[in-house]
mmCIF file of C-alpha atoms in Angstrom:
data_model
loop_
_atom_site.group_PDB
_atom_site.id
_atom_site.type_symbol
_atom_site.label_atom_id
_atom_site.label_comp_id
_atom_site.label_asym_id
_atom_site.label_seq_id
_atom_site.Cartn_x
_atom_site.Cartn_y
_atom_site.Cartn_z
ATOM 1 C CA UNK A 6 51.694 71.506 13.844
ATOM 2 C CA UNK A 7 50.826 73.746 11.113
ATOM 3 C CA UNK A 8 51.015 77.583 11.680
ATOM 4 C CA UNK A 9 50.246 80.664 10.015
ATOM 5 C CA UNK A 10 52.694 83.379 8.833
ATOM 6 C CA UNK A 11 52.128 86.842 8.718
ATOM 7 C CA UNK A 12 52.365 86.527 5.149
ATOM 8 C CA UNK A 13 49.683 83.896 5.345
ATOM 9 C CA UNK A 14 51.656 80.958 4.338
ATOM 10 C CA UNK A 15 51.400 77.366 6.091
ATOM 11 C CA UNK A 16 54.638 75.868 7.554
ATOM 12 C CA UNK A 17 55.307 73.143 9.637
ATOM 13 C CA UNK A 18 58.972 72.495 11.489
ATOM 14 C CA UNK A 19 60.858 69.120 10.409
ATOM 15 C CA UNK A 20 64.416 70.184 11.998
ATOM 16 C CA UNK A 21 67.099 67.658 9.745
ATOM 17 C CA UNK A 22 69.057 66.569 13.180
ATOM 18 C CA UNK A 23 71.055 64.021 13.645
ATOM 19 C CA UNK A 24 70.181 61.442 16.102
ATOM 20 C CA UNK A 25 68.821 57.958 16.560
ATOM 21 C CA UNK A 26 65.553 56.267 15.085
ATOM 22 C CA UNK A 27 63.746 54.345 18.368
ATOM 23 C CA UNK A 28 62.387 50.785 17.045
ATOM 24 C CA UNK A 29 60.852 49.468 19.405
ATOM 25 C CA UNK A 30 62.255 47.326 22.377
ATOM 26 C CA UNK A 31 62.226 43.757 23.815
ATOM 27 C CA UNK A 32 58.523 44.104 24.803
ATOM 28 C CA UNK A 33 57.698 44.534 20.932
ATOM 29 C CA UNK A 34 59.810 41.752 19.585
ATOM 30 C CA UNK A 35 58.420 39.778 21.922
ATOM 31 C CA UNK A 36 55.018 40.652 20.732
ATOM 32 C CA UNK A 37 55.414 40.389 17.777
ATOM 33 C CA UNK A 38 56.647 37.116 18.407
ATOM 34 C CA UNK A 39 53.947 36.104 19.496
ATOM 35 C CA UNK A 40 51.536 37.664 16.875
ATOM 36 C CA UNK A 41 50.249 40.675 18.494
ATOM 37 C CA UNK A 42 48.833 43.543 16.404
ATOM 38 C CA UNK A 43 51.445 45.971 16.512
ATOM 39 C CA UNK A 44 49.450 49.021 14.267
ATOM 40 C CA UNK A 45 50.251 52.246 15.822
ATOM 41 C CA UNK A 46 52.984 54.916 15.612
ATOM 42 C CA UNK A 47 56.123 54.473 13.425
ATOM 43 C CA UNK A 48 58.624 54.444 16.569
ATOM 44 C CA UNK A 49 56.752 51.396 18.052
ATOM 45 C CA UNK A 50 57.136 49.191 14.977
ATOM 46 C CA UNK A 51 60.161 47.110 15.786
ATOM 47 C CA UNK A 52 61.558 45.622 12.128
ATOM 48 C CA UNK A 53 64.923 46.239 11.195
ATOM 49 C CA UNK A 54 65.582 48.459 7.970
ATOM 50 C CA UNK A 55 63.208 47.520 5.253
ATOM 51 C CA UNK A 56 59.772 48.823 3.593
ATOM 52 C CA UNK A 57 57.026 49.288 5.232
ATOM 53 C CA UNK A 58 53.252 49.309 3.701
ATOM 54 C CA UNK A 59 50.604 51.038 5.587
ATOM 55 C CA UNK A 60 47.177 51.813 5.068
ATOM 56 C CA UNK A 61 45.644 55.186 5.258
ATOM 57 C CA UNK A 62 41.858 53.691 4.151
ATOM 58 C CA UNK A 63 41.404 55.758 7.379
ATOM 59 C CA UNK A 64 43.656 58.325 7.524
ATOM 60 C CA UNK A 65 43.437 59.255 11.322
ATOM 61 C CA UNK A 66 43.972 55.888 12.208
ATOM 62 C CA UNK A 67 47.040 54.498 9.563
ATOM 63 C CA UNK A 68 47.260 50.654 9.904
ATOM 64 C CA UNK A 69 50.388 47.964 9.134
ATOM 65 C CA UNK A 70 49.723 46.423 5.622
ATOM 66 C CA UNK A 71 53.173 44.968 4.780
ATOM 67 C CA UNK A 72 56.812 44.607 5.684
ATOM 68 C CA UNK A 73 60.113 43.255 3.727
ATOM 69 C CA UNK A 74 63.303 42.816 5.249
ATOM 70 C CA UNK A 75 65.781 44.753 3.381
ATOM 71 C CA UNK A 76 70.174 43.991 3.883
ATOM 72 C CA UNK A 77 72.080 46.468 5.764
ATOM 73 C CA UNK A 78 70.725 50.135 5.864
ATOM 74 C CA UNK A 79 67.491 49.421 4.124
ATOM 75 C CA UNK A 80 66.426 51.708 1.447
ATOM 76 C CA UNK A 81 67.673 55.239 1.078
ATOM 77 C CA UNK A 82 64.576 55.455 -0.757
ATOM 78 C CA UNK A 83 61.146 54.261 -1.547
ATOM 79 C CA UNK A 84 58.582 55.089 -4.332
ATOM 80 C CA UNK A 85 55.565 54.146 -5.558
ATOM 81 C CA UNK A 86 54.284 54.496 -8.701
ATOM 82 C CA UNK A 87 51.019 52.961 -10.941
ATOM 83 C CA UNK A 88 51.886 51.154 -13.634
ATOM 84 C CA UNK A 89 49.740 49.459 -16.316
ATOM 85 C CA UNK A 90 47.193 48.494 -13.990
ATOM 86 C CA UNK A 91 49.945 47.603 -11.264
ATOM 87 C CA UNK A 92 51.276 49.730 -8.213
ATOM 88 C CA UNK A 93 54.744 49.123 -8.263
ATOM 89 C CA UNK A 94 57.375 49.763 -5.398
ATOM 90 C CA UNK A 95 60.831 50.681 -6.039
ATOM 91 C CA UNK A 96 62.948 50.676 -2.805
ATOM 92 C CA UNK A 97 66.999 52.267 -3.444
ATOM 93 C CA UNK A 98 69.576 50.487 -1.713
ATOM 94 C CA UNK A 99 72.906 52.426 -1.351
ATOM 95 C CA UNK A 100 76.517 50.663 -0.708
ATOM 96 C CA UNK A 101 77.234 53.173 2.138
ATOM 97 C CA UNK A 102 77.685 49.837 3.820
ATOM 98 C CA UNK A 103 76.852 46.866 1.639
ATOM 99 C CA UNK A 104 78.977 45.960 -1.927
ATOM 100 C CA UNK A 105 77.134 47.293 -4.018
ATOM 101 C CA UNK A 106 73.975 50.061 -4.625
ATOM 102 C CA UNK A 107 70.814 48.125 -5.791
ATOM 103 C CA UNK A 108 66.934 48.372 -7.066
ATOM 104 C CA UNK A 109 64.374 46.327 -5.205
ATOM 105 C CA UNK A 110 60.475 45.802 -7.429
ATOM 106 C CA UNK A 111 57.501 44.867 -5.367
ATOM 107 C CA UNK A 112 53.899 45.119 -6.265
ATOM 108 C CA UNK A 113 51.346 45.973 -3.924
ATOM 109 C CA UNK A 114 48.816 43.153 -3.949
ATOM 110 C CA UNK A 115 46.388 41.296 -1.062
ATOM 111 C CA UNK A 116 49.136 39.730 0.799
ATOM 112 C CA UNK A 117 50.805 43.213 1.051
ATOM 113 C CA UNK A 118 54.270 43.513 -0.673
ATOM 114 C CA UNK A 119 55.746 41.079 -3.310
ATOM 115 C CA UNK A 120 58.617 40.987 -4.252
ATOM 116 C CA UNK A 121 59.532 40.772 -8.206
ATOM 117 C CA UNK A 122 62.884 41.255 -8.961
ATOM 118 C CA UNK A 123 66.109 42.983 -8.167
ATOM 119 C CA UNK A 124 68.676 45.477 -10.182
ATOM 120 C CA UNK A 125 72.160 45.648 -9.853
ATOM 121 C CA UNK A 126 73.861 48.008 -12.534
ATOM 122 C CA UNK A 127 76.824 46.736 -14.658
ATOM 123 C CA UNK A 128 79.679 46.588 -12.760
ATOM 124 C CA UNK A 129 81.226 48.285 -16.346
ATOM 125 C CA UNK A 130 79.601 51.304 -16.481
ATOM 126 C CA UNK A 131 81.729 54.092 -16.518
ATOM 127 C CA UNK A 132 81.935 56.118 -12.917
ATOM 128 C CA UNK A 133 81.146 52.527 -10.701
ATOM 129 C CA UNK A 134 81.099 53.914 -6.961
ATOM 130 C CA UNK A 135 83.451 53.172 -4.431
ATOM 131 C CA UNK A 136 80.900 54.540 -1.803
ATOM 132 C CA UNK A 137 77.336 55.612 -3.800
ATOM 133 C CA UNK A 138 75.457 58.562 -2.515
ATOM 134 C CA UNK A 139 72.209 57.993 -3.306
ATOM 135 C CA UNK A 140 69.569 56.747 -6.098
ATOM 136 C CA UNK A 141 66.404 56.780 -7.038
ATOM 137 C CA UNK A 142 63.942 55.266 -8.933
ATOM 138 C CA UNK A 143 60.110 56.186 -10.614
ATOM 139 C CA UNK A 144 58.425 54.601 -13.431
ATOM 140 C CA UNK A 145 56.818 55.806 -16.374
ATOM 141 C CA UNK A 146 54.791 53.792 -19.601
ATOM 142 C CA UNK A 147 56.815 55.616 -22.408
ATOM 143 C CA UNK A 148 54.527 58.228 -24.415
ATOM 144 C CA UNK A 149 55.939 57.104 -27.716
ATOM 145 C CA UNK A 150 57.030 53.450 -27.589
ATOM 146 C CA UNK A 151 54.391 52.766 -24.949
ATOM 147 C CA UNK A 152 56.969 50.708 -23.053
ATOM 148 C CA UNK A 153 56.664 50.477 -18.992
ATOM 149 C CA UNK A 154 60.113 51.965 -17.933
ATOM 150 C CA UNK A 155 62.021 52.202 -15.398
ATOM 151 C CA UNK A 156 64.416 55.411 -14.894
ATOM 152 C CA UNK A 157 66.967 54.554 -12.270
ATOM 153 C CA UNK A 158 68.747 57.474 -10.455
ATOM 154 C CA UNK A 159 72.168 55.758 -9.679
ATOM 155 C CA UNK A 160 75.017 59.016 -8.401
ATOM 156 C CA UNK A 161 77.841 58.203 -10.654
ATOM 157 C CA UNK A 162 76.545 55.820 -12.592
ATOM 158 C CA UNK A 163 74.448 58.031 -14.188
ATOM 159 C CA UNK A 164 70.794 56.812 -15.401
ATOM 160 C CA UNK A 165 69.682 53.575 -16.653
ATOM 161 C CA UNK A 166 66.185 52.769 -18.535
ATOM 162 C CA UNK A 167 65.175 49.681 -18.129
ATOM 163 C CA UNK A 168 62.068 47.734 -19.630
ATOM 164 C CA UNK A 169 59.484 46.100 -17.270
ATOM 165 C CA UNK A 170 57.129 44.321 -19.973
ATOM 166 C CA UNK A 171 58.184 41.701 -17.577
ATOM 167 C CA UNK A 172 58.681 43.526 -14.284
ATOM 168 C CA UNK A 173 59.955 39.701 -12.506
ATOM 169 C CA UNK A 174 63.075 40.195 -15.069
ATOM 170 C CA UNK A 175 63.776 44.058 -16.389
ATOM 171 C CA UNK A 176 65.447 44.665 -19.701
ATOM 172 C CA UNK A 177 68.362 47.216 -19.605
ATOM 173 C CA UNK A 178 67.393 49.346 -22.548
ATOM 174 C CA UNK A 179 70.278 52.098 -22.127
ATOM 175 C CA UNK A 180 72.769 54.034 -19.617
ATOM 176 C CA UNK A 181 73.402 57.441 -19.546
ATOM 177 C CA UNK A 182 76.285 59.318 -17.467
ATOM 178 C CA UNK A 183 78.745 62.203 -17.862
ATOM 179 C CA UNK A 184 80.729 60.414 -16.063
ATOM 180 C CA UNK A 185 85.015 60.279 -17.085
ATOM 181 C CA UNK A 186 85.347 56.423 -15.273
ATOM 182 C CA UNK A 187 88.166 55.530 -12.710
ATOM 183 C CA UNK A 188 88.517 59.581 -11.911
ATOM 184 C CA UNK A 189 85.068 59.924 -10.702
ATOM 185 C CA UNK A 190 84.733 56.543 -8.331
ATOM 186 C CA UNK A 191 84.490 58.123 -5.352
ATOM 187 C CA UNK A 192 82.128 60.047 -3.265
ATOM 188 C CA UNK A 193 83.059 63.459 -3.508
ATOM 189 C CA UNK A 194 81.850 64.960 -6.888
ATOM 190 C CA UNK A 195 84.280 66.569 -9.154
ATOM 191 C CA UNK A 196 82.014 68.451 -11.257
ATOM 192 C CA UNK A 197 80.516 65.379 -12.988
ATOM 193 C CA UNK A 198 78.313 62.128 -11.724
ATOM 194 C CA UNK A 199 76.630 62.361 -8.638
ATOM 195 C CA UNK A 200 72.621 62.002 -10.039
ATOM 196 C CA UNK A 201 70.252 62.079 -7.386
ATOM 197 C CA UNK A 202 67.047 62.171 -9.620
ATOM 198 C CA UNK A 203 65.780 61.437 -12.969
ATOM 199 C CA UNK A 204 62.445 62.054 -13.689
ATOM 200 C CA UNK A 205 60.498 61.834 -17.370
ATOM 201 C CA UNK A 206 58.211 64.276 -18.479
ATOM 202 C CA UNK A 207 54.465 63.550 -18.728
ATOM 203 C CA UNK A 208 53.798 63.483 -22.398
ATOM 204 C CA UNK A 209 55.581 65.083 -25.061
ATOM 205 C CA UNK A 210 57.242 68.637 -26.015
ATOM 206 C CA UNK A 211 57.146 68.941 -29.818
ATOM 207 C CA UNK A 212 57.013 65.410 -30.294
ATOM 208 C CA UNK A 213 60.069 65.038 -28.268
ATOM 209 C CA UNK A 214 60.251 63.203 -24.673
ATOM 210 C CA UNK A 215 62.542 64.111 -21.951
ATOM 211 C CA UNK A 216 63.655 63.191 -18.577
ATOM 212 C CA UNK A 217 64.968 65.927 -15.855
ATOM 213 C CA UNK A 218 68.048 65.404 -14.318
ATOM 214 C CA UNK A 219 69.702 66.513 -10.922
ATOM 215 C CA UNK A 220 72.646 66.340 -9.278
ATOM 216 C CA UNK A 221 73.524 65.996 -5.683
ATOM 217 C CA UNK A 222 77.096 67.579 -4.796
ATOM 218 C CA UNK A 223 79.071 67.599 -2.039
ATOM 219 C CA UNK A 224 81.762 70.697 -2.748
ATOM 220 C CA UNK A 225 81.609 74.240 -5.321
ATOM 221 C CA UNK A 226 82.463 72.135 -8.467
ATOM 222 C CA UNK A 227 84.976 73.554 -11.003
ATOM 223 C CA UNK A 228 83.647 75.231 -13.529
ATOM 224 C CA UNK A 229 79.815 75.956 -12.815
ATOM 225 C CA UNK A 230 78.513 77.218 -9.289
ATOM 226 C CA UNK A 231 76.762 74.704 -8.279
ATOM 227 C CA UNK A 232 75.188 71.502 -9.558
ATOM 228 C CA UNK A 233 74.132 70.853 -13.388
ATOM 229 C CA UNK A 234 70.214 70.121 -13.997
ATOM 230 C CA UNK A 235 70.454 68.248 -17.243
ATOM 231 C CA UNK A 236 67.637 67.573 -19.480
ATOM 232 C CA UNK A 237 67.532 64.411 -21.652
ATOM 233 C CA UNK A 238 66.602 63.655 -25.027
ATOM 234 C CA UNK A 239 64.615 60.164 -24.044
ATOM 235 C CA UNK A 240 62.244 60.390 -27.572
ATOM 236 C CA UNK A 241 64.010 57.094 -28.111
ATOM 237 C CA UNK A 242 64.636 55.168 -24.879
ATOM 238 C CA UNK A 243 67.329 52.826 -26.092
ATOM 239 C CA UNK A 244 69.848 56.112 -27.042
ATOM 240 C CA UNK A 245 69.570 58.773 -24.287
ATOM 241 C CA UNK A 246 70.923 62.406 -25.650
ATOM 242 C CA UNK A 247 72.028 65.369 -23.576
ATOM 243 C CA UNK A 248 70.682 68.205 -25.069
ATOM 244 C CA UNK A 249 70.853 71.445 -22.089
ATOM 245 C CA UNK A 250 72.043 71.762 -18.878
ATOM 246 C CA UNK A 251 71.702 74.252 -15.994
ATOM 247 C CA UNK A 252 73.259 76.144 -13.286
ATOM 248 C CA UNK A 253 73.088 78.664 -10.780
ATOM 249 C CA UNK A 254 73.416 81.970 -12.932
ATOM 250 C CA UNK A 255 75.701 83.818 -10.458
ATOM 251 C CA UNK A 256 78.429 82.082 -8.109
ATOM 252 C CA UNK A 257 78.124 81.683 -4.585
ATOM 253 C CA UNK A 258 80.458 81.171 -1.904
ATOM 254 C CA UNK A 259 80.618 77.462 -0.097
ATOM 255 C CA UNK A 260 81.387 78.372 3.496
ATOM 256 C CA UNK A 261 79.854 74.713 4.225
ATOM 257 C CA UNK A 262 79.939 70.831 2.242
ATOM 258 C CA UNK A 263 76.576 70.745 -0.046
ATOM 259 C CA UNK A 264 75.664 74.515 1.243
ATOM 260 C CA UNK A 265 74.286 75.295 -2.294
ATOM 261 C CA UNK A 266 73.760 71.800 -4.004
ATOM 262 C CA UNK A 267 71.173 71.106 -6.247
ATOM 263 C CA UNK A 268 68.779 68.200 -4.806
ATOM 264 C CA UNK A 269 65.227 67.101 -6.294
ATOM 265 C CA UNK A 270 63.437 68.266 -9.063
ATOM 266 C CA UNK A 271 59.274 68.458 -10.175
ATOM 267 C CA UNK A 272 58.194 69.561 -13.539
ATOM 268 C CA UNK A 273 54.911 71.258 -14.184
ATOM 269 C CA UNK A 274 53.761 72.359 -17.443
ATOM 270 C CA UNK A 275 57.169 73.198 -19.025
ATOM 271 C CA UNK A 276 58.477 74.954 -16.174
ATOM 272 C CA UNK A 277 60.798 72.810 -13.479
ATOM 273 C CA UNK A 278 61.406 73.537 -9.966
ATOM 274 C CA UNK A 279 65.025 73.159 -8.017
ATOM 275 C CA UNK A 280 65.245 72.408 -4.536
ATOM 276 C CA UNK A 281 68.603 74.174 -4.279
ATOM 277 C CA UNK A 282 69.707 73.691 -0.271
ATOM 278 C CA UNK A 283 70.406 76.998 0.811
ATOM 279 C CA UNK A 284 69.949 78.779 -2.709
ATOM 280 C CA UNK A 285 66.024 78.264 -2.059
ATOM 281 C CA UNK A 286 64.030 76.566 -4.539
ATOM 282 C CA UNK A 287 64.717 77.880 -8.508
ATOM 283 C CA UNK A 288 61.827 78.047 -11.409
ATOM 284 C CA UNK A 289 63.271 76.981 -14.850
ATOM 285 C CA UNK A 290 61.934 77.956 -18.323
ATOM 286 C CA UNK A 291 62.076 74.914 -20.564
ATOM 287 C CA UNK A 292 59.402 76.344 -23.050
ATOM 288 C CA UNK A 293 62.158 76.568 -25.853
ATOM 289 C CA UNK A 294 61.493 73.274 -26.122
ATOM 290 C CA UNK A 295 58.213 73.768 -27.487
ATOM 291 C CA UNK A 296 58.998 73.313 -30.829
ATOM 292 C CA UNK A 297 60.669 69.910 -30.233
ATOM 293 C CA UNK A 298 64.145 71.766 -32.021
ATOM 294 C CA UNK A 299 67.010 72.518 -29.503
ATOM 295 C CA UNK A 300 68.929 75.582 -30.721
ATOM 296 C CA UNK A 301 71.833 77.739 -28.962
ATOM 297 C CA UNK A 302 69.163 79.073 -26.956
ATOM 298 C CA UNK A 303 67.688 76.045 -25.420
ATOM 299 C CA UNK A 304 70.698 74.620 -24.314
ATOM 300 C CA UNK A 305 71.635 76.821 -21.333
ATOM 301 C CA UNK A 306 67.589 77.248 -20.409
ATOM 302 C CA UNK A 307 66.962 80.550 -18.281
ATOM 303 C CA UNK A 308 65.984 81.070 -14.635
ATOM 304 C CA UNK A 309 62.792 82.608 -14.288
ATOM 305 C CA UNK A 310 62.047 82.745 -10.638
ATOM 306 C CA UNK A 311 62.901 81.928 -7.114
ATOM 307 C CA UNK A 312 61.958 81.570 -3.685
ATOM 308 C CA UNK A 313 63.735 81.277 -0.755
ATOM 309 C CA UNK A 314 61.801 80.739 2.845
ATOM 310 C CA UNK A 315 62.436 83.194 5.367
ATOM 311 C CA UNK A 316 60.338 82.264 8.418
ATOM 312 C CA UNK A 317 62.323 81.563 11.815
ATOM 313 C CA UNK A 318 61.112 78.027 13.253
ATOM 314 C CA UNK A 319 59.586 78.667 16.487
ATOM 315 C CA UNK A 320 61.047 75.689 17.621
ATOM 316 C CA UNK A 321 64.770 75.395 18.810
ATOM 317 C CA UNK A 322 67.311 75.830 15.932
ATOM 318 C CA UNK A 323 68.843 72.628 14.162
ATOM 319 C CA UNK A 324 71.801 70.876 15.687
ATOM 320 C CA UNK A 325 72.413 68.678 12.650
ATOM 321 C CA UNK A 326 74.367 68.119 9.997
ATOM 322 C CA UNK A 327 72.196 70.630 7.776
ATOM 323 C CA UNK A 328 71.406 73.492 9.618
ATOM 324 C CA UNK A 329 71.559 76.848 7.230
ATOM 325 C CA UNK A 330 68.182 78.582 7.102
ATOM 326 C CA UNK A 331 66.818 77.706 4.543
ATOM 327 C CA UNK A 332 67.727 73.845 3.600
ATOM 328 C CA UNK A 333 65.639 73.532 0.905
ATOM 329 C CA UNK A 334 65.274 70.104 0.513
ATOM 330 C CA UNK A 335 62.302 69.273 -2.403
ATOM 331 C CA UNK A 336 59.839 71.068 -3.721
ATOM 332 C CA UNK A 337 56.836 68.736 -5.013
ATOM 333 C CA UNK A 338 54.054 70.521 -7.331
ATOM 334 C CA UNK A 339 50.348 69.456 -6.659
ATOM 335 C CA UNK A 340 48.102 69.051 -9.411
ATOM 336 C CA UNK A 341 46.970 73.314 -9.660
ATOM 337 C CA UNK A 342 50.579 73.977 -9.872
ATOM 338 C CA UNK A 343 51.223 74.635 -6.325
ATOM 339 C CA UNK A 344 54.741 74.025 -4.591
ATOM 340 C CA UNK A 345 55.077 72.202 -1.093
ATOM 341 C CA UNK A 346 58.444 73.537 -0.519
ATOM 342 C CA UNK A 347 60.437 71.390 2.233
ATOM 343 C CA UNK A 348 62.957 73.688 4.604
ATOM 344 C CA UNK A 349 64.770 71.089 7.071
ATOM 345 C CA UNK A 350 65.555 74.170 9.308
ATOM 346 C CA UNK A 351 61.862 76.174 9.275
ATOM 347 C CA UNK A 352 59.688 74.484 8.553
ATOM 348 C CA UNK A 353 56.725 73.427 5.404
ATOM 349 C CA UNK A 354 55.901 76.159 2.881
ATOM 350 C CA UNK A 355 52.733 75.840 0.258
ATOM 351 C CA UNK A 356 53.077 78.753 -2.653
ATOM 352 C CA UNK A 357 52.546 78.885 -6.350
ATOM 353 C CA UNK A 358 54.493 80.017 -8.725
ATOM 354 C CA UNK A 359 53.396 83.515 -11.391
ATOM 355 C CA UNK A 360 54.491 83.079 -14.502
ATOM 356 C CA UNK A 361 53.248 86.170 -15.362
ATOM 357 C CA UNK A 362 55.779 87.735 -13.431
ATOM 358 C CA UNK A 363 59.322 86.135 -14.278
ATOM 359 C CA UNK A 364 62.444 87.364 -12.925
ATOM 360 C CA UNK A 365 65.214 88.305 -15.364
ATOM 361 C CA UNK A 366 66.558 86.070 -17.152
ATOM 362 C CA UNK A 367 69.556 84.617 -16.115
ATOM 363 C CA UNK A 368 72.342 82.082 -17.305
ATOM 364 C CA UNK A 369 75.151 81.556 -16.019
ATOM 365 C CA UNK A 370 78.027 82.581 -18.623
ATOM 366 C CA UNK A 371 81.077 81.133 -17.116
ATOM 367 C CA UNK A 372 80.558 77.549 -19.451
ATOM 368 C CA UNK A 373 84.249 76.153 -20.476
ATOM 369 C CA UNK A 374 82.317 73.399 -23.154
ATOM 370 C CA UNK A 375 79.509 74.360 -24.211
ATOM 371 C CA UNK A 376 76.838 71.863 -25.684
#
């Protein structure tokens, strides 16, 4: 339930606590069994892990459109994305369980989901998890090659582009990681690795095309405070090219694991947006890159804003595994420029971001190599 701040801004509570998903029980199976309609509420729907399709052609009343089975835990993740003329489905399988992480490619047609293909990264590639995080996956018809791409999100295995001109068998077009091999196989981050999201920019800056880059992390790394945002020289997709990074510009103290980690990231305009866990969510000034030329300036971008929620839930606190107010866990921008903001612990925030009125800028100034 929505309610109303005396600041006047929406939230809604979505406590992160731990605790187990009801599926349904013998009476359903049996059902659907026996081909009953089973539409209704999420908790009623009896399948084991998977992906799910539902209709909301009537959004009060959202309707079972598709199902596929999916092997262990089912997808850490699922998106959906158009893509010359097709909606595709990318659903992220981790090996918190199973062998090995993997990409699953459906399209969304009459008979519901349909499966294309599925991506397994080289077992090669420098960083290969022992136990993988997360990953991630959106799509994206290049601006300058006008190839339909694929950026995978894979924790230590950095980011790989592949080519869906043929989306039943994809084309690995390049790999990029910061990863040093052997020394970062595991699942506790040492500075390095752990990519939760890639996403490309729409367009391009200066003739240039980028993708954002985040990081998930566990523990205070090293030698920044927190997690690196990176930002990727993609102009040509086959040779991926580091060109800045960013951090928190002051350290903080990590009382808890992933207190202040860096999680998703949204771009609007040339400004992106950090959901930074307990650090709030962060605004970042790319507009250096402008001119499409990266100097000493651009590679160490600037904060130039942040927000961090402050409402008390009126619900009972958290009792999970994330319960610091504020857990600030995305931070999606709607077409105007507005920010949803996501807070596990209080609750759903909508505000926009000024750009007229920047905070300082900051970097942090504790780099051992820089760029």
């Amino acid at each position: 339930e929505l309610a109303l701040d005396e600041a006047g801004i929406a939230y809604w509570r979505a406590p992160c606590n731990d605790g187990p998903v009801p599926i349904g029980g013998p009476a359903d199976l049996m059902a659907l069994a026996s081909g009953l309609d089973l539409s209704g509420p999420e908790q009623d729907v009896p399948w084991p892990p998977g992906v799910m399709l539902v209709s909301v052609a009537d959004p009060a009343a959202p309707s079972f459109a598709g199902y596929y089975a999916l092997p262990v835990l089912g997808a850490h993740s699922v998106y959906a994305g158009e893509l010359e003329g097709s909606t595709l489905v990318i659903a992220s399988v981790v090996n918190l369980v199973a062998a090995t992480s993997n990409f699953w490619f459906f399209e969304v047609g009459e008979q519901g989901l349909v499966l294309l293909s599925q991506y397994v990264e080289r077992a090669d590639t420098a960083g290969a998890p022992l136990i993988n995080g997360h990953n991630d996956a959106v799509v994206q018809s290049h601006p300058i090659t006008g190839q339909p791409l694929a950026y995978l999100a894979n924790w230590h295995q950095g980011v790989t582009i592949l080519d869906l001109t043929n989306p039943r068998l994809p084309v690995r077009l390049s790999n990029w990681n910061d990863s040093p091999g052997v020394a970062n196989s595991d699942l506790v981050q040492d500075g390095s690795g752990n990519v939760h999201e890639a996403i490309p920019i729409q367009g391009t800056w200066g003739g240039k095309h980028y993708m954002i880059v985040g990081q998930e992390i566990l523990d205070h790394p090293g030698g920044t405070p927190s997690g690196l945002v990176y930002v990727i020289d993609t102009t040509d997709p086959t040779q991926p090219k580091e060109v800045a990074t960013w951090t928190l510009p002051v350290d903080v103290v990590w009382s808890e694991a992933a207190v202040f980690s860096t999680h998703y990231v949204s771009v609007y305009d040339m400004t992106v947006f950090v959901a930074h866990y307990h650090a709030g969510v962060w605004a970042i000034d790319l507009s250096g890159l402008a001119d499409g030329v990266v100097d000493e300036a651009d590679k160490h971008p600037p904060a130039i804003g942040a927000y961090i929620p402050a409402n008390v839930s009126p619900q009972p606190p958290p009792d999970g595994s994330y319960d610091w107010t504020p857990t600030i866990m995305d931070a999606n921008v709607l077409g105007n420029g507005d920010l949803v903001i996501w807070d596990c612990t209080s609750g759903i925030y909508v505000v926009r971001f000024d750009a007229t009125q920047p905070a300082p800028a900051r970097i942090f100034e504790g780099w051992d190599d820089p760029i």
